[in-house]
Tab-separated table of C-alpha atoms and ligand atoms in Angstrom:
chain	number	residue	atom	x	y	z
A	1089	MET	CA	18.592	-15.390	9.077
A	1090	LYS	CA	18.324	-15.463	5.276
A	1091	ILE	CA	15.352	-13.565	3.864
A	1092	LEU	CA	13.620	-13.490	0.488
A	1093	VAL	CA	11.589	-10.362	-0.351
A	1094	ILE	CA	9.067	-10.640	-3.173
A	1095	GLY	CA	8.375	-7.624	-5.381
A	1096	GLY	CA	10.401	-4.957	-7.103
A	1097	GLY	CA	9.118	-1.498	-6.216
A	1098	GLY	CA	9.816	1.195	-3.659
A	1099	ARG	CA	7.925	-0.742	-0.987
A	1100	GLU	CA	10.234	-3.713	-1.463
A	1101	HIS	CA	13.348	-1.530	-1.403
A	1102	ALA	CA	12.138	-0.131	1.927
A	1103	LEU	CA	11.639	-3.690	3.237
A	1104	VAL	CA	15.107	-4.731	2.060
A	1105	TRP	CA	16.630	-1.599	3.657
A	1106	LYS	CA	15.090	-2.212	7.085
A	1107	LEU	CA	15.330	-6.009	7.066
A	1108	GLY	CA	19.023	-5.633	6.229
A	1109	GLN	CA	19.542	-3.782	9.504
A	1110	GLY	CA	18.374	-6.825	11.464
A	1111	ALA	CA	21.002	-8.165	13.864
A	1112	GLY	CA	20.641	-11.754	12.698
A	1113	VAL	CA	20.261	-11.141	8.960
A	1114	THR	CA	23.053	-12.656	6.879
A	1115	LYS	CA	21.570	-12.708	3.368
A	1116	LEU	CA	18.782	-11.001	1.423
A	1117	TRP	CA	17.313	-11.850	-1.962
A	1118	CYS	CA	14.726	-9.808	-3.799
A	1119	ALA	CA	12.600	-11.189	-6.653
A	1120	PRO	CA	12.611	-9.440	-9.036
A	1121	GLY	CA	14.026	-6.392	-7.186
A	1122	ASN	CA	15.269	-3.348	-9.085
A	1123	GLY	CA	18.470	-1.570	-10.099
A	1124	GLY	CA	18.748	0.519	-6.985
A	1125	LEU	CA	18.746	-2.225	-4.414
A	1126	THR	CA	21.329	-4.556	-5.939
A	1127	GLN	CA	23.879	-3.502	-3.336
A	1128	GLU	CA	21.519	-4.368	-0.481
A	1129	ALA	CA	20.037	-7.624	-1.805
A	1130	GLU	CA	20.741	-10.147	-4.507
A	1131	CYS	CA	18.110	-9.585	-7.170
A	1132	VAL	CA	16.713	-12.675	-8.883
A	1133	ALA	CA	14.725	-12.303	-12.094
A	1134	VAL	CA	11.504	-14.044	-11.082
A	1135	ASP	CA	8.234	-12.214	-11.549
A	1136	ALA	CA	6.293	-11.428	-8.351
A	1137	GLY	CA	3.102	-13.039	-9.714
A	1138	ASP	CA	4.849	-16.258	-10.789
A	1139	VAL	CA	4.073	-18.602	-7.899
A	1140	THR	CA	5.684	-21.636	-9.561
A	1141	GLY	CA	8.869	-19.671	-10.255
A	1142	LEU	CA	8.957	-18.384	-6.684
A	1143	ILE	CA	8.554	-21.881	-5.246
A	1144	ALA	CA	11.468	-23.043	-7.410
A	1145	LEU	CA	13.539	-20.084	-6.223
A	1146	ALA	CA	12.782	-20.742	-2.552
A	1147	GLU	CA	13.594	-24.421	-3.055
A	1148	LYS	CA	16.960	-23.407	-4.441
A	1149	VAL	CA	18.013	-20.734	-1.924
A	1150	SER	CA	16.090	-21.990	1.189
A	1151	PRO	CA	15.313	-18.673	2.876
A	1152	ASP	CA	14.490	-18.793	6.595
A	1153	LEU	CA	11.776	-16.216	5.962
A	1154	THR	CA	9.919	-14.863	2.921
A	1155	VAL	CA	8.233	-11.457	2.979
A	1156	VAL	CA	5.667	-10.743	0.272
A	1157	GLY	CA	5.298	-7.143	-0.960
A	1158	PRO	CA	2.533	-7.007	-3.602
A	1159	GLU	CA	-0.976	-8.484	-3.619
A	1160	LEU	CA	-0.732	-10.611	-6.758
A	1161	PRO	CA	1.349	-13.507	-5.315
A	1162	LEU	CA	-0.949	-13.534	-2.249
A	1163	VAL	CA	-4.134	-13.701	-4.314
A	1164	ASN	CA	-2.421	-16.310	-6.532
A	1165	GLY	CA	-1.880	-18.586	-3.510
A	1166	LEU	CA	1.838	-18.198	-2.808
A	1167	VAL	CA	1.372	-18.406	0.948
A	1168	ASP	CA	-0.732	-21.576	0.670
A	1169	ALA	CA	2.045	-23.223	-1.348
A	1170	PHE	CA	4.737	-22.090	1.109
A	1171	ALA	CA	2.704	-23.141	4.158
A	1172	GLU	CA	2.190	-26.594	2.649
A	1173	ARG	CA	5.977	-26.939	2.546
A	1174	LYS	CA	6.322	-25.522	6.087
A	1175	TRP	CA	8.274	-22.496	4.845
A	1176	ALA	CA	7.998	-19.350	6.973
A	1177	VAL	CA	6.282	-16.531	5.078
A	1178	VAL	CA	4.693	-13.194	5.982
A	1179	GLY	CA	1.359	-12.695	4.228
A	1180	PRO	CA	-2.194	-14.035	4.214
A	1181	ASP	CA	-3.182	-17.154	2.333
A	1182	LYS	CA	-5.350	-17.063	-0.757
A	1183	GLY	CA	-8.650	-17.292	1.142
A	1184	ALA	CA	-7.743	-14.447	3.498
A	1185	ALA	CA	-6.326	-12.356	0.648
A	1186	THR	CA	-9.806	-12.420	-0.917
A	1187	LEU	CA	-10.489	-9.444	1.377
A	1188	GLU	CA	-8.517	-7.499	-1.222
A	1189	GLY	CA	-9.026	-9.763	-4.232
A	1190	SER	CA	-12.817	-9.325	-4.178
A	1191	LYS	CA	-14.398	-6.075	-3.089
A	1192	ILE	CA	-17.802	-7.777	-2.945
A	1193	PHE	CA	-16.425	-10.455	-0.603
A	1194	ALA	CA	-14.981	-7.681	1.582
A	1195	LYS	CA	-18.273	-5.767	1.582
A	1196	GLU	CA	-20.214	-8.897	2.580
A	1197	PHE	CA	-17.680	-9.511	5.360
A	1198	LEU	CA	-18.085	-5.931	6.629
A	1199	GLN	CA	-21.882	-6.176	6.575
A	1200	ARG	CA	-21.935	-9.608	8.225
A	1201	HIS	CA	-19.913	-8.286	11.140
A	1202	SER	CA	-21.586	-4.857	11.380
A	1203	ILE	CA	-18.363	-2.989	10.658
A	1204	PRO	CA	-18.975	0.615	9.528
A	1205	THR	CA	-18.681	0.979	5.734
A	1206	ALA	CA	-20.416	2.730	2.832
A	1207	GLU	CA	-23.962	1.488	2.242
A	1208	LEU	CA	-24.122	-1.131	-0.500
A	1209	TYR	CA	-26.690	-0.386	-3.224
A	1210	GLY	CA	-26.167	-3.666	-5.049
A	1211	THR	CA	-23.857	-6.055	-6.876
A	1212	HIS	CA	-24.134	-6.830	-10.600
A	1213	ASP	CA	-22.649	-9.370	-12.950
A	1214	SER	CA	-24.143	-7.865	-16.085
A	1215	ALA	CA	-23.881	-4.356	-17.498
A	1216	GLY	CA	-27.665	-4.304	-18.044
A	1217	GLY	CA	-28.311	-4.942	-14.379
A	1218	ALA	CA	-25.872	-2.228	-13.358
A	1219	TYR	CA	-27.408	0.341	-15.751
A	1220	GLY	CA	-30.848	-0.487	-14.401
A	1221	ALA	CA	-29.723	0.017	-10.821
A	1222	LEU	CA	-28.614	3.587	-11.504
A	1223	CYS	CA	-32.188	4.856	-11.249
A	1224	ALA	CA	-32.323	3.996	-7.554
A	1225	VAL	CA	-29.061	5.422	-6.178
A	1226	ASP	CA	-28.022	8.713	-4.625
A	1227	TRP	CA	-25.494	10.850	-6.508
A	1228	PRO	CA	-22.568	10.771	-6.685
A	1229	VAL	CA	-22.455	6.970	-6.674
A	1230	VAL	CA	-19.326	4.863	-6.242
A	1231	ILE	CA	-18.829	2.061	-8.772
A	1232	LYS	CA	-16.306	-0.606	-7.866
A	1233	ALA	CA	-15.046	-3.430	-10.040
A	1234	ASP	CA	-14.921	-6.550	-7.884
A	1235	GLY	CA	-11.455	-7.930	-8.696
A	1236	LEU	CA	-7.857	-6.693	-8.783
A	1237	CYS	CA	-7.624	-3.767	-11.197
A	1238	ALA	CA	-4.284	-2.135	-10.315
A	1239	GLY	CA	-5.979	0.902	-8.797
A	1240	LYS	CA	-8.206	1.572	-11.826
A	1241	GLY	CA	-11.328	-0.252	-10.707
A	1242	VAL	CA	-13.073	2.436	-8.650
A	1243	PHE	CA	-14.952	5.434	-9.975
A	1244	VAL	CA	-16.876	8.053	-8.040
A	1245	ALA	CA	-19.498	8.883	-10.679
A	1246	PRO	CA	-21.006	12.379	-10.476
A	1247	ASP	CA	-24.005	11.667	-12.745
A	1248	PRO	CA	-25.758	8.898	-14.729
A	1249	ASP	CA	-23.830	9.620	-17.962
A	1250	ALA	CA	-20.448	9.248	-16.296
A	1251	ALA	CA	-21.638	6.137	-14.442
A	1252	THR	CA	-22.967	4.538	-17.628
A	1253	ASP	CA	-19.706	5.271	-19.424
A	1254	PHE	CA	-17.609	3.642	-16.665
A	1255	ILE	CA	-19.849	0.572	-16.474
A	1256	GLU	CA	-19.660	0.199	-20.255
A	1257	ARG	CA	-15.858	0.387	-20.242
A	1258	VAL	CA	-15.509	-2.072	-17.382
A	1259	MET	CA	-18.273	-4.571	-18.111
A	1260	GLU	CA	-18.814	-4.399	-21.877
A	1261	LYS	CA	-15.434	-3.400	-23.263
A	1262	ASN	CA	-13.591	-5.336	-20.529
A	1263	GLU	CA	-10.982	-2.598	-20.259
A	1264	LEU	CA	-9.910	-3.846	-16.823
A	1265	GLY	CA	-9.911	-7.533	-17.709
A	1266	ALA	CA	-11.495	-10.213	-15.532
A	1267	GLY	CA	-11.426	-7.943	-12.463
A	1268	GLY	CA	-14.312	-6.012	-14.007
A	1269	SER	CA	-16.719	-8.872	-14.662
A	1270	ARG	CA	-18.719	-7.985	-11.540
A	1271	VAL	CA	-19.295	-4.553	-10.056
A	1272	MET	CA	-20.876	-3.159	-6.945
A	1273	LEU	CA	-22.528	0.194	-6.443
A	1274	GLU	CA	-22.154	1.924	-3.107
A	1275	GLU	CA	-22.808	5.138	-1.268
A	1276	ALA	CA	-20.252	7.940	-1.710
A	1277	LEU	CA	-18.723	8.872	1.616
A	1278	VAL	CA	-17.344	12.304	2.421
A	1279	GLY	CA	-14.342	12.979	4.610
A	1280	GLU	CA	-10.586	12.674	4.852
A	1281	GLU	CA	-8.951	9.359	4.090
A	1282	LEU	CA	-6.573	7.572	6.407
A	1283	SER	CA	-4.661	4.335	6.010
A	1284	PHE	CA	-4.579	2.183	9.137
A	1285	ILE	CA	-2.199	-0.711	8.675
A	1286	LEU	CA	-1.601	-3.484	11.131
A	1287	LEU	CA	0.579	-6.532	11.432
A	1288	THR	CA	-1.035	-9.679	12.786
A	1289	ASP	CA	0.034	-13.245	13.426
A	1290	GLY	CA	-3.568	-14.450	13.247
A	1291	GLU	CA	-4.334	-13.729	16.895
A	1292	ARG	CA	-2.404	-10.732	18.183
A	1293	TYR	CA	-2.028	-7.559	16.188
A	1294	ALA	CA	-0.065	-4.328	16.324
A	1295	PRO	CA	-0.869	-1.151	14.402
A	1296	LEU	CA	1.924	0.480	12.410
A	1297	VAL	CA	2.395	4.261	12.591
A	1298	PRO	CA	-0.361	6.138	10.745
A	1299	THR	CA	0.223	7.403	7.210
A	1300	ARG	CA	-1.526	9.253	4.456
A	1301	ASP	CA	-0.697	9.018	0.770
A	1302	HIS	CA	-1.244	11.342	-2.168
A	1303	LYS	CA	-2.808	9.600	-5.158
A	1304	ARG	CA	-3.244	12.441	-7.660
A	1305	ALA	CA	-0.413	13.215	-10.054
A	1306	PHE	CA	-0.066	16.942	-9.443
A	1307	ASP	CA	-0.089	19.535	-6.658
A	1308	ASP	CA	-3.389	20.491	-5.018
A	1309	ASN	CA	-4.774	17.052	-5.891
A	1310	GLN	CA	-4.970	17.895	-9.581
A	1311	GLY	CA	-4.495	15.490	-12.451
A	1312	PRO	CA	-5.131	11.784	-12.810
A	1313	ASN	CA	-4.844	9.096	-10.142
A	1314	THR	CA	-1.486	7.375	-9.791
A	1315	GLY	CA	-0.095	4.519	-7.744
A	1316	GLY	CA	0.866	7.196	-5.209
A	1317	MET	CA	3.035	10.305	-5.514
A	1318	GLY	CA	4.120	10.495	-1.903
A	1319	ALA	CA	3.204	9.739	1.678
A	1320	TYR	CA	3.919	10.987	5.135
A	1321	SER	CA	3.669	9.683	8.656
A	1322	SER	CA	3.156	11.668	11.794
A	1323	ASP	CA	1.590	10.673	15.088
A	1324	GLU	CA	-0.607	13.762	14.836
A	1325	LEU	CA	-2.450	12.067	11.974
A	1326	LEU	CA	-4.088	9.814	14.496
A	1327	PRO	CA	-5.075	11.426	17.795
A	1328	ALA	CA	-5.470	8.937	20.667
A	1329	ASP	CA	-9.275	9.134	20.754
A	1330	LEU	CA	-9.594	8.515	17.005
A	1331	ARG	CA	-7.198	5.608	17.287
A	1332	ARG	CA	-9.307	4.093	20.070
A	1333	THR	CA	-12.450	4.532	17.988
A	1334	ILE	CA	-10.825	2.842	14.993
A	1335	GLU	CA	-9.569	-0.048	17.108
A	1336	LYS	CA	-12.899	-0.490	18.870
A	1337	THR	CA	-15.335	-0.043	15.979
A	1338	ILE	CA	-13.242	-1.406	13.126
A	1339	VAL	CA	-10.084	-3.340	13.972
A	1340	GLU	CA	-11.420	-5.467	16.836
A	1341	PRO	CA	-14.646	-6.449	15.042
A	1342	THR	CA	-12.555	-7.251	11.973
A	1343	MET	CA	-10.236	-9.568	13.935
A	1344	LYS	CA	-13.247	-11.207	15.621
A	1345	GLY	CA	-15.066	-11.489	12.304
A	1346	LEU	CA	-12.112	-13.213	10.673
A	1347	ALA	CA	-11.929	-15.698	13.526
A	1348	ALA	CA	-15.701	-16.294	13.435
A	1349	ASP	CA	-15.532	-16.960	9.685
A	1350	GLY	CA	-12.637	-19.380	10.158
A	1351	ILE	CA	-10.220	-17.131	8.265
A	1352	ARG	CA	-6.725	-17.179	9.709
A	1353	TYR	CA	-5.248	-13.879	8.586
A	1354	GLN	CA	-1.506	-13.548	9.032
A	1355	GLY	CA	0.559	-10.656	7.649
A	1356	PHE	CA	-0.134	-7.006	7.006
A	1357	LEU	CA	-3.727	-5.850	6.857
A	1358	TYR	CA	-4.283	-2.435	5.349
A	1359	VAL	CA	-7.561	-0.816	6.273
A	1360	GLY	CA	-8.484	2.095	4.016
A	1361	LEU	CA	-10.715	4.452	5.984
A	1362	MET	CA	-12.867	7.471	5.334
A	1363	LEU	CA	-13.160	9.681	8.410
A	1364	THR	CA	-16.781	10.740	8.011
A	1365	LYS	CA	-18.891	12.967	10.235
A	1366	SER	CA	-20.496	9.849	11.657
A	1367	GLY	CA	-17.179	8.163	12.395
A	1368	PRO	CA	-14.527	6.181	10.536
A	1369	LYS	CA	-15.820	3.837	7.837
A	1370	VAL	CA	-13.999	1.186	5.833
A	1371	LEU	CA	-13.428	1.951	2.143
A	1372	GLU	CA	-11.447	-1.188	1.443
A	1373	PHE	CA	-9.030	-3.776	2.751
A	1374	ASN	CA	-5.645	-4.458	1.202
A	1375	CYS	CA	-3.849	-7.631	2.144
A	1376	ARG	CA	-0.378	-6.083	2.145
A	1377	LEU	CA	1.519	-2.901	2.825
A	1378	GLY	CA	0.801	0.151	0.678
A	1379	ASP	CA	3.274	1.782	-1.680
A	1380	PRO	CA	4.464	4.527	-0.960
A	1381	GLU	CA	3.063	4.378	2.606
A	1382	THR	CA	5.565	1.628	3.439
A	1383	GLN	CA	8.492	3.911	2.661
A	1384	ALA	CA	7.247	6.492	5.173
A	1385	ILE	CA	6.290	3.876	7.773
A	1386	LEU	CA	9.480	1.842	7.685
A	1387	ALA	CA	11.632	4.981	7.886
A	1388	ARG	CA	10.321	5.244	11.458
A	1389	VAL	CA	11.086	1.648	12.460
A	1390	ASP	CA	13.173	1.518	15.635
A	1391	PHE	CA	13.110	-2.251	16.148
A	1392	ASP	CA	14.448	-5.343	14.495
A	1393	LEU	CA	12.013	-5.744	11.613
A	1394	ALA	CA	13.399	-9.138	10.606
A	1395	GLU	CA	12.894	-10.516	14.104
A	1396	VAL	CA	9.361	-9.108	14.380
A	1397	LEU	CA	8.328	-10.450	10.973
A	1398	ALA	CA	9.778	-13.858	11.785
A	1399	ASP	CA	7.714	-13.806	15.003
A	1400	ALA	CA	4.576	-12.915	13.011
A	1401	ALA	CA	5.181	-15.696	10.480
A	1402	GLY	CA	5.737	-18.160	13.322
A	1403	GLY	CA	2.469	-17.182	15.055
A	1404	HIS	CA	4.055	-15.499	18.059
A	1405	LEU	CA	4.046	-11.777	17.339
A	1406	LYS	CA	5.183	-9.649	20.263
A	1407	PRO	CA	3.606	-6.227	19.696
A	1408	GLU	CA	5.662	-4.712	22.536
A	1409	LYS	CA	8.832	-5.151	20.454
A	1410	MET	CA	7.569	-2.666	17.887
A	1411	LYS	CA	9.029	0.680	18.946
A	1412	TRP	CA	8.812	3.614	16.551
A	1413	LYS	CA	10.944	6.704	16.111
A	1414	ALA	CA	9.085	9.699	17.502
A	1415	GLY	CA	8.367	12.560	15.104
A	1416	ALA	CA	7.533	12.164	11.460
A	1417	SER	CA	8.640	10.948	8.048
A	1418	ALA	CA	7.911	11.789	4.446
A	1419	CYS	CA	8.366	10.131	1.078
A	1420	VAL	CA	8.397	12.181	-2.130
A	1421	VAL	CA	7.940	10.102	-5.281
A	1422	MET	CA	9.889	11.226	-8.345
A	1423	ALA	CA	8.125	10.063	-11.508
A	1424	SER	CA	8.897	9.794	-15.213
A	1425	GLY	CA	7.636	12.528	-17.546
A	1426	GLY	CA	4.135	11.573	-18.695
A	1427	TYR	CA	3.392	9.194	-15.794
A	1428	PRO	CA	0.693	7.951	-15.070
A	1429	GLY	CA	0.143	8.093	-18.820
A	1430	LYS	CA	2.747	7.082	-21.399
A	1431	PHE	CA	6.373	7.692	-20.487
A	1432	GLU	CA	9.834	6.874	-21.766
A	1433	THR	CA	12.419	4.851	-19.851
A	1434	GLY	CA	16.209	4.577	-19.953
A	1435	LYS	CA	16.886	8.168	-18.761
A	1436	GLU	CA	20.084	8.481	-16.782
A	1437	ILE	CA	19.534	9.582	-13.165
A	1438	HIS	CA	22.002	12.142	-11.812
A	1439	GLY	CA	22.652	13.320	-8.278
A	1440	LEU	CA	21.808	10.143	-6.337
A	1441	ALA	CA	25.010	10.284	-4.289
A	1442	ASP	CA	24.480	13.976	-3.397
A	1443	ALA	CA	20.901	13.257	-2.362
A	1444	ALA	CA	22.004	10.345	-0.178
A	1445	ARG	CA	24.340	12.650	1.749
A	1446	VAL	CA	21.458	14.751	3.117
A	1447	ALA	CA	21.038	13.810	6.791
A	1448	ASP	CA	18.255	11.359	7.672
A	1449	VAL	CA	17.450	10.701	4.016
A	1450	LYS	CA	17.169	7.406	2.195
A	1451	VAL	CA	16.600	7.334	-1.545
A	1452	LEU	CA	14.437	4.293	-2.212
A	1453	HIS	CA	14.340	2.961	-5.755
A	1454	ALA	CA	11.252	1.766	-7.614
A	1455	GLY	CA	11.422	1.991	-11.431
A	1456	THR	CA	15.190	1.977	-11.876
A	1457	LYS	CA	17.712	-0.213	-13.643
A	1458	ARG	CA	21.468	-0.447	-13.375
A	1459	THR	CA	23.418	-0.316	-16.632
A	1460	GLY	CA	27.101	-0.618	-15.802
A	1461	GLU	CA	27.948	2.190	-13.411
A	1462	THR	CA	24.844	4.260	-14.074
A	1463	ILE	CA	21.272	4.022	-12.874
A	1464	VAL	CA	18.568	4.713	-15.437
A	1465	THR	CA	14.796	5.043	-15.220
A	1466	ASN	CA	12.803	1.893	-15.830
A	1467	GLY	CA	9.237	2.673	-14.752
A	1468	GLY	CA	6.651	5.337	-14.025
A	1469	ARG	CA	7.415	5.843	-10.372
A	1470	VAL	CA	11.195	6.009	-10.309
A	1471	LEU	CA	12.351	6.953	-6.801
A	1472	GLY	CA	10.882	7.558	-3.358
A	1473	VAL	CA	13.003	10.118	-1.557
A	1474	THR	CA	12.333	9.364	2.089
A	1475	ALA	CA	13.328	11.327	5.181
A	1476	THR	CA	12.659	11.406	8.899
A	1477	GLY	CA	12.532	14.397	11.239
A	1478	ASN	CA	11.449	15.480	14.686
A	1479	THR	CA	8.533	17.236	13.015
A	1480	LEU	CA	6.691	16.745	9.757
A	1481	SER	CA	8.044	20.003	8.367
A	1482	GLY	CA	11.584	18.878	9.238
A	1483	ALA	CA	11.091	15.554	7.457
A	1484	LEU	CA	9.584	17.279	4.437
A	1485	GLN	CA	12.357	19.831	4.279
A	1486	ARG	CA	15.000	17.086	4.175
A	1487	ALA	CA	13.123	15.014	1.628
A	1488	TYR	CA	12.726	18.031	-0.671
A	1489	GLU	CA	16.331	19.106	-0.191
A	1490	ALA	CA	17.463	15.646	-1.333
A	1491	ALA	CA	14.922	15.513	-4.185
A	1492	GLY	CA	16.302	18.848	-5.399
A	1493	LYS	CA	19.690	17.240	-5.990
A	1494	ILE	CA	18.290	14.549	-8.280
A	1495	GLN	CA	17.837	15.092	-11.978
A	1496	PHE	CA	16.571	13.053	-14.898
A	1497	GLU	CA	14.983	14.067	-18.165
A	1498	GLY	CA	11.246	14.702	-17.884
A	1499	MET	CA	11.005	14.014	-14.141
A	1500	HIS	CA	8.134	15.380	-12.100
A	1501	PHE	CA	7.216	15.255	-8.434
A	1502	ARG	CA	4.656	16.890	-6.205
A	1503	LYS	CA	5.791	19.876	-4.173
A	1504	ASP	CA	2.962	19.633	-1.637
A	1505	ILE	CA	3.394	16.258	0.071
A	1506	GLY	CA	2.151	16.558	3.657
A	1507	LYS	CA	0.999	20.113	3.058
A	1508	THR	CA	-2.707	19.587	3.640
A	1509	HIS	CA	-1.902	18.223	7.031
A	1510	GLN	CA	0.480	21.001	7.943
A	1511	GLN	CA	-2.131	23.552	6.937
A	1512	SER	CA	-4.936	21.901	8.823
A	1513	SER	CA	-2.798	21.526	11.954
A	1514	ALA	CA	-1.742	25.152	11.691
A	1515	ALA	CA	-5.382	26.143	11.421
A	1516	GLY	CA	-6.034	24.112	14.550
A	1517	ASP	CA	-8.705	21.757	13.222
B	2876	ADP	N1	-17.577	4.804	-0.817
B	2876	ADP	C1	-16.706	5.715	-1.220
B	2876	ADP	N2	-16.995	7.026	-1.096
B	2876	ADP	C2	-16.155	7.983	-1.546
B	2876	ADP	N3	-14.960	7.718	-2.117
B	2876	ADP	C3	-14.624	6.424	-2.276
B	2876	ADP	C4	-15.462	5.363	-1.830
B	2876	ADP	N4	-14.840	4.198	-2.103
B	2876	ADP	C5	-13.678	4.515	-2.691
B	2876	ADP	N5	-13.531	5.847	-2.801
B	2876	ADP	C6	-12.383	6.573	-3.381
B	2876	ADP	O1	-11.763	5.781	-4.372
B	2876	ADP	C7	-10.436	5.435	-3.995
B	2876	ADP	C8	-10.117	4.031	-4.427
B	2876	ADP	O2	-11.033	3.146	-3.836
B	2876	ADP	P1	-10.558	1.843	-3.063
B	2876	ADP	O3	-11.765	1.199	-2.485
B	2876	ADP	O4	-9.486	2.233	-2.112
B	2876	ADP	O5	-10.033	0.907	-4.228
B	2876	ADP	P2	-8.613	0.694	-4.910
B	2876	ADP	O6	-7.552	1.226	-3.985
B	2876	ADP	O7	-8.563	-0.775	-5.087
B	2876	ADP	O8	-8.685	1.423	-6.214
B	2876	ADP	C9	-10.392	5.653	-2.486
B	2876	ADP	O9	-9.087	5.919	-2.036
B	2876	ADP	C10	-11.331	6.832	-2.327
B	2876	ADP	O10	-10.673	8.051	-2.661
B	2877	MG	MG1	-7.310	2.038	-2.160
């Protein structure tokens, strides 16, 4: 089987790593890929959002299967174009990807099918309307830009001044581009967040192991939001009764709702949840795997990922094939100095070989570039040092041991990945 992976971050390196272990896999391409995965896949310089370029690439190399990492090609209709040509691809089509591409569409879907979610106060396509609505909401209020905003489109506003400022930036100054031309206001939920990700072929589905990510830049959830500074997976994150509740109140109605609306959803569906006092509620849908959750999830794969994804693309997923390594995993993201703000690139990365020698560790590359024999930084999130273990503390210990061997100018990483969970389990709640 020859496979094309679309995207170029840590998530895609994780996919390439695990797909490459498939018994029948003879060739892997990654578009555009990155410097760290060139030994595992042939990188081709086509942008992930460039549907025309990707069609031309697939025409040229004829992969047996294409796996899409990021949301942009999905929302841009890549899967529709591939399906038209009868090419096997993992990912939802453009219509189904609207669950991520429009938060208002997703909210209407959730309401239509009585799936628990934050109460909607209203949707607005003018700043004036949104300002006016602020007099009738509870505080804090959550303001969400409707379209894709690369993680910058949601603000939990503590008071009217902060809310007005955000609406002005999004709707009047267009700081987020077209994604901010409509907004919705919704109730602020309180609780712990959990990502519940499943793979579906349109009919059957199978949940992946549960994960949690860490969005803030610094320890103790300080500093600005990032794309994700780390993630961990442990079965303890999702006790059996909570899992049943999520499947019964959220996943099953979602699958039924999609079918009732005539939406055939195939691929990964990421359900962002808030575990509130009155049960789990949906914060958002993503139409793909998360990054860096994928790194932690795939580290625990104990099945032939290529075979399972080919089954899903072909409409005959066999959930029973998906066996997971018991225990836990962790991914520690090493970022450039200044990230998520301004940062420099081109810094030589030392210690990669030493880090790779730590048992049960895989150093996954994101923002890296190969220049001759050296690997240099080429993005904000540079590496995802990923480890497995029988316990979460074992996985974390290995990941941090390996991270400690890596060095580049200005680097920073969080020292408390998975810590909240360890503390809360130790405290017995
Ligand atoms: N209704 C809500 N109540 C409280 N926090 C929220 C709510 N909606 C979103 N958030 C917070 O904002 C973050 C980002 O929102 P999300 O809907 O996941 O959008 P995106 O990932 O596209 O930025 C969430 O992870 C959560 O921390
Ligand atoms: Mg989110």
